[in-house]
């Protein structure tokens, strides 16, 4: 199974509401990253949180990381229709000097106007 | 503006044919990557390159080949040995080779289909 798995697979909310997506992983990580993908486009990096950090903010985004539970959450506050996209978590792991970024299957967020 | 350019946006392959997907970056990044994305799935790493004239296999390299003759360019060839090539292909780059704490920058992808 994937190293990072997002939950839920799909989320539909009304504009102005908050959206919370979760990511669980299995092995120790160096950092965890969140990306956004609009339909038919490439991924856009949103935020990176290191393994020794617990919370990080960027604009309307808040990411938390709980290494004891091997989980992370992405909160988007006051959502807008333009936030409609797929959101992926990616975990950075290493073996010696080799690093690897592993992506989950994503959460499809729909924000209804 | 700096970025990653992938071409073509859509590509069709006939059975037994090799096709090459282009990826060019002007970000002066050392590392480049190719991923495959299937519907409803995450990204799977095909190949990556940490420096010019060097590249390594990712998780699903069979049926694919790459070259890295220039820092700016990392083309991917989908060979006839790849029996299920229909997918969305994404190219990415990062400042340093797999340093772990660097975000990756993505192009807008090439959608490959079989005729």
Tab-separated table of C-alpha atoms in Angstrom:
chain	number	residue	atom	x	y	z
A	1	UNK	CA	0.000	0.000	0.000
A	2	UNK	CA	0.989	3.640	-0.360
A	3	UNK	CA	3.320	5.228	2.209
A	4	UNK	CA	0.956	8.194	2.464
A	5	UNK	CA	-2.786	7.744	2.267
A	6	UNK	CA	-5.252	10.636	2.299
A	7	UNK	CA	-8.651	10.603	3.926
A	8	UNK	CA	-11.335	11.229	2.816
A	9	UNK	CA	-11.023	10.304	-0.865
A	10	UNK	CA	-13.543	13.018	-1.725
A	11	UNK	CA	-14.923	16.010	0.158
A	12	UNK	CA	-17.703	18.391	-0.881
A	13	UNK	CA	-18.347	21.601	1.071
A	14	UNK	CA	-19.950	25.017	0.660
A	15	UNK	CA	-17.968	28.151	0.026
A	16	UNK	CA	-16.880	29.753	3.296
A	17	UNK	CA	-16.674	26.469	5.189
A	18	UNK	CA	-13.421	24.915	6.373
A	19	UNK	CA	-12.001	21.813	4.725
A	20	UNK	CA	-9.888	19.267	6.574
A	21	UNK	CA	-7.927	16.506	4.856
A	22	UNK	CA	-5.864	13.863	6.607
A	23	UNK	CA	-2.801	11.881	5.633
A	24	UNK	CA	-1.475	8.751	7.315
A	25	UNK	CA	1.853	7.103	6.659
A	26	UNK	CA	3.718	4.009	7.786
A	27	UNK	CA	7.450	4.667	8.196
A	28	UNK	CA	9.609	7.421	9.690
A	29	UNK	CA	9.824	10.527	7.562
A	30	UNK	CA	12.183	13.465	7.020
A	31	UNK	CA	9.339	15.775	6.103
A	32	UNK	CA	5.821	15.762	4.754
A	33	UNK	CA	4.659	17.946	1.878
A	34	UNK	CA	1.221	18.908	0.601
A	35	UNK	CA	0.518	19.562	-3.063
A	36	UNK	CA	-2.507	20.715	-4.997
A	37	UNK	CA	-3.541	19.629	-8.499
A	38	UNK	CA	-6.190	21.311	-10.587
A	39	UNK	CA	-7.888	19.047	-13.107
A	40	UNK	CA	-5.601	18.260	-16.038
A	41	UNK	CA	-2.705	20.295	-14.638
A	42	UNK	CA	0.534	19.661	-12.820
A	43	UNK	CA	1.015	19.651	-9.057
A	44	UNK	CA	1.691	22.837	-7.143
A	45	UNK	CA	3.637	22.721	-3.885
A	46	UNK	CA	1.675	24.186	-0.964
A	47	UNK	CA	3.612	23.611	2.226
A	48	UNK	CA	6.428	21.487	3.694
A	49	UNK	CA	6.545	20.485	7.354
A	50	UNK	CA	9.669	18.902	8.798
A	51	UNK	CA	9.565	15.911	11.124
A	52	UNK	CA	10.543	18.065	14.122
A	53	UNK	CA	7.740	20.581	13.511
A	54	UNK	CA	4.182	20.213	14.790
A	55	UNK	CA	2.303	22.951	12.997
A	56	UNK	CA	2.808	25.297	10.088
A	57	UNK	CA	0.729	28.069	8.546
A	58	UNK	CA	0.631	29.639	5.120
A	59	UNK	CA	-2.197	32.066	4.410
A	60	UNK	CA	-5.461	30.133	4.757
A	61	UNK	CA	-3.606	26.830	5.088
A	62	UNK	CA	-2.716	25.135	8.354
A	63	UNK	CA	-0.798	21.880	8.447
A	64	UNK	CA	-0.243	19.759	11.521
A	65	UNK	CA	2.059	16.795	11.938
A	66	UNK	CA	1.838	14.119	14.646
A	67	UNK	CA	4.819	11.803	14.251
A	68	UNK	CA	3.673	9.591	17.148
A	69	UNK	CA	0.482	8.829	15.224
A	70	UNK	CA	2.190	9.018	11.826
A	71	UNK	CA	-0.430	11.414	10.558
A	72	UNK	CA	-0.831	14.908	9.189
A	73	UNK	CA	-3.775	17.136	8.467
A	74	UNK	CA	-4.308	20.005	6.045
A	75	UNK	CA	-6.895	22.612	6.993
A	76	UNK	CA	-8.128	25.141	4.459
A	77	UNK	CA	-10.095	27.898	6.159
A	78	UNK	CA	-12.845	30.014	4.578
A	79	UNK	CA	-12.802	27.932	1.405
A	80	UNK	CA	-13.462	29.415	-2.020
A	81	UNK	CA	-14.737	27.851	-5.232
A	82	UNK	CA	-11.199	28.309	-6.617
A	83	UNK	CA	-9.916	25.859	-3.965
A	84	UNK	CA	-11.632	23.028	-5.869
A	85	UNK	CA	-8.805	20.614	-6.711
A	86	UNK	CA	-7.143	17.370	-5.669
A	87	UNK	CA	-4.806	17.576	-2.690
A	88	UNK	CA	-1.916	15.167	-2.229
A	89	UNK	CA	0.376	14.501	0.685
A	90	UNK	CA	3.911	13.335	-0.069
A	91	UNK	CA	6.297	11.843	2.447
A	92	UNK	CA	10.037	12.239	2.202
A	93	UNK	CA	11.969	9.231	3.446
A	94	UNK	CA	15.638	8.317	3.232
A	95	UNK	CA	17.815	5.258	3.172
A	96	UNK	CA	21.397	6.307	3.600
A	97	UNK	CA	21.989	9.199	1.214
A	98	UNK	CA	19.071	8.259	-1.025
A	99	UNK	CA	15.877	10.234	-0.532
A	100	UNK	CA	12.489	9.373	-1.909
A	101	UNK	CA	9.255	11.358	-2.181
A	102	UNK	CA	6.156	9.131	-2.106
A	103	UNK	CA	2.737	10.507	-3.008
A	104	UNK	CA	-0.652	9.393	-1.734
A	105	UNK	CA	-3.729	8.952	-3.908
A	106	UNK	CA	-5.162	12.334	-3.024
A	107	UNK	CA	-8.356	13.921	-1.725
A	108	UNK	CA	-10.693	15.483	-4.286
A	109	UNK	CA	-12.086	18.682	-2.769
A	110	UNK	CA	-15.150	20.314	-4.308
A	111	UNK	CA	-16.140	23.758	-3.019
A	112	UNK	CA	-19.658	24.669	-4.099
A	113	UNK	CA	-20.433	28.395	-4.629
B	1	UNK	CA	9.011	33.531	-15.881
B	2	UNK	CA	10.858	30.419	-14.742
B	3	UNK	CA	9.158	27.079	-14.955
B	4	UNK	CA	8.903	23.641	-16.462
B	5	UNK	CA	7.545	23.126	-19.955
B	6	UNK	CA	6.227	19.772	-21.066
B	7	UNK	CA	5.271	19.010	-24.654
B	8	UNK	CA	3.159	17.923	-26.299
B	9	UNK	CA	0.090	18.294	-24.097
B	10	UNK	CA	-1.590	15.316	-25.811
B	11	UNK	CA	0.160	12.407	-27.539
B	12	UNK	CA	-1.132	9.307	-29.261
B	13	UNK	CA	0.903	6.164	-29.719
B	14	UNK	CA	0.408	3.405	-32.230
B	15	UNK	CA	1.137	-0.176	-31.230
B	16	UNK	CA	4.843	-0.992	-31.555
B	17	UNK	CA	5.844	2.669	-31.670
B	18	UNK	CA	8.261	4.525	-29.420
B	19	UNK	CA	7.265	8.054	-28.425
B	20	UNK	CA	9.270	10.765	-26.678
B	21	UNK	CA	7.895	13.268	-24.188
B	22	UNK	CA	9.748	16.531	-23.801
B	23	UNK	CA	10.559	18.270	-20.512
B	24	UNK	CA	12.491	21.536	-20.337
B	25	UNK	CA	13.184	23.688	-17.262
B	26	UNK	CA	14.711	27.144	-16.885
B	27	UNK	CA	14.831	27.094	-13.082
B	28	UNK	CA	18.519	26.085	-13.015
B	29	UNK	CA	17.549	23.044	-10.954
B	30	UNK	CA	19.964	20.142	-10.664
B	31	UNK	CA	17.429	17.348	-10.170
B	32	UNK	CA	14.658	16.286	-12.518
B	33	UNK	CA	12.009	13.569	-12.263
B	34	UNK	CA	9.411	11.745	-14.328
B	35	UNK	CA	6.180	10.494	-12.767
B	36	UNK	CA	3.241	8.556	-14.084
B	37	UNK	CA	-0.293	9.276	-12.838
B	38	UNK	CA	-3.202	6.926	-13.474
B	39	UNK	CA	-6.840	7.949	-12.807
B	40	UNK	CA	-7.602	8.189	-9.110
B	41	UNK	CA	-4.041	7.287	-8.230
B	42	UNK	CA	-1.064	9.022	-6.780
B	43	UNK	CA	2.158	9.665	-8.639
B	44	UNK	CA	4.619	6.852	-9.289
B	45	UNK	CA	8.272	7.596	-9.985
B	46	UNK	CA	9.608	6.370	-13.333
B	47	UNK	CA	13.137	7.839	-13.508
B	48	UNK	CA	15.086	10.618	-11.859
B	49	UNK	CA	18.301	12.463	-12.581
B	50	UNK	CA	20.453	14.188	-9.994
B	51	UNK	CA	22.996	15.662	-12.402
B	52	UNK	CA	23.765	15.900	-16.102
B	53	UNK	CA	24.693	12.577	-17.728
B	54	UNK	CA	23.396	10.609	-14.755
B	55	UNK	CA	19.999	9.066	-14.029
B	56	UNK	CA	18.491	6.313	-11.881
B	57	UNK	CA	15.475	4.047	-12.163
B	58	UNK	CA	12.452	4.762	-10.053
B	59	UNK	CA	9.718	2.348	-9.028
B	60	UNK	CA	8.281	1.630	-12.489
B	61	UNK	CA	11.125	2.093	-15.003
B	62	UNK	CA	10.391	-0.948	-17.186
B	63	UNK	CA	9.378	0.070	-20.699
B	64	UNK	CA	10.762	3.597	-20.335
B	65	UNK	CA	14.085	5.259	-21.076
B	66	UNK	CA	15.546	8.722	-20.400
B	67	UNK	CA	18.569	10.861	-21.142
B	68	UNK	CA	20.078	13.909	-19.434
B	69	UNK	CA	22.522	15.494	-21.863
B	70	UNK	CA	21.734	19.035	-20.755
B	71	UNK	CA	20.837	20.445	-17.355
B	72	UNK	CA	17.668	21.990	-18.789
B	73	UNK	CA	16.298	18.923	-20.548
B	74	UNK	CA	15.126	15.480	-19.411
B	75	UNK	CA	13.181	13.714	-22.193
B	76	UNK	CA	11.272	10.499	-21.522
B	77	UNK	CA	10.845	7.803	-24.179
B	78	UNK	CA	7.942	5.406	-23.819
B	79	UNK	CA	9.038	2.302	-25.672
B	80	UNK	CA	6.976	-0.422	-27.304
B	81	UNK	CA	7.922	-2.629	-24.342
B	82	UNK	CA	5.561	-0.573	-22.155
B	83	UNK	CA	2.328	-2.486	-22.716
B	84	UNK	CA	0.042	-0.144	-20.800
B	85	UNK	CA	1.306	3.360	-21.568
B	86	UNK	CA	-2.002	5.226	-21.331
B	87	UNK	CA	-1.534	7.691	-18.459
B	88	UNK	CA	-0.803	11.279	-17.493
B	89	UNK	CA	2.952	11.913	-17.380
B	90	UNK	CA	4.381	14.608	-15.140
B	91	UNK	CA	7.883	16.034	-15.139
B	92	UNK	CA	9.262	17.766	-12.046
B	93	UNK	CA	12.454	19.388	-10.836
B	94	UNK	CA	14.043	20.416	-7.552
B	95	UNK	CA	16.980	22.629	-6.645
B	96	UNK	CA	19.131	19.892	-5.183
B	97	UNK	CA	19.211	16.207	-5.914
B	98	UNK	CA	16.767	14.496	-3.606
B	99	UNK	CA	17.988	16.435	-0.607
B	100	UNK	CA	14.746	15.643	1.100
B	101	UNK	CA	13.814	19.126	2.230
B	102	UNK	CA	13.202	20.668	-1.160
B	103	UNK	CA	9.808	21.003	-2.823
B	104	UNK	CA	9.374	19.745	-6.343
B	105	UNK	CA	8.156	21.970	-9.170
B	106	UNK	CA	5.927	20.375	-11.794
B	107	UNK	CA	5.107	20.897	-15.441
B	108	UNK	CA	1.547	20.694	-16.718
B	109	UNK	CA	1.848	17.143	-17.961
B	110	UNK	CA	1.475	15.132	-21.160
B	111	UNK	CA	-1.533	12.867	-21.619
B	112	UNK	CA	-0.550	9.772	-23.597
B	113	UNK	CA	-3.141	7.517	-25.201
B	114	UNK	CA	-2.999	4.439	-27.426
B	115	UNK	CA	-4.562	4.598	-30.869
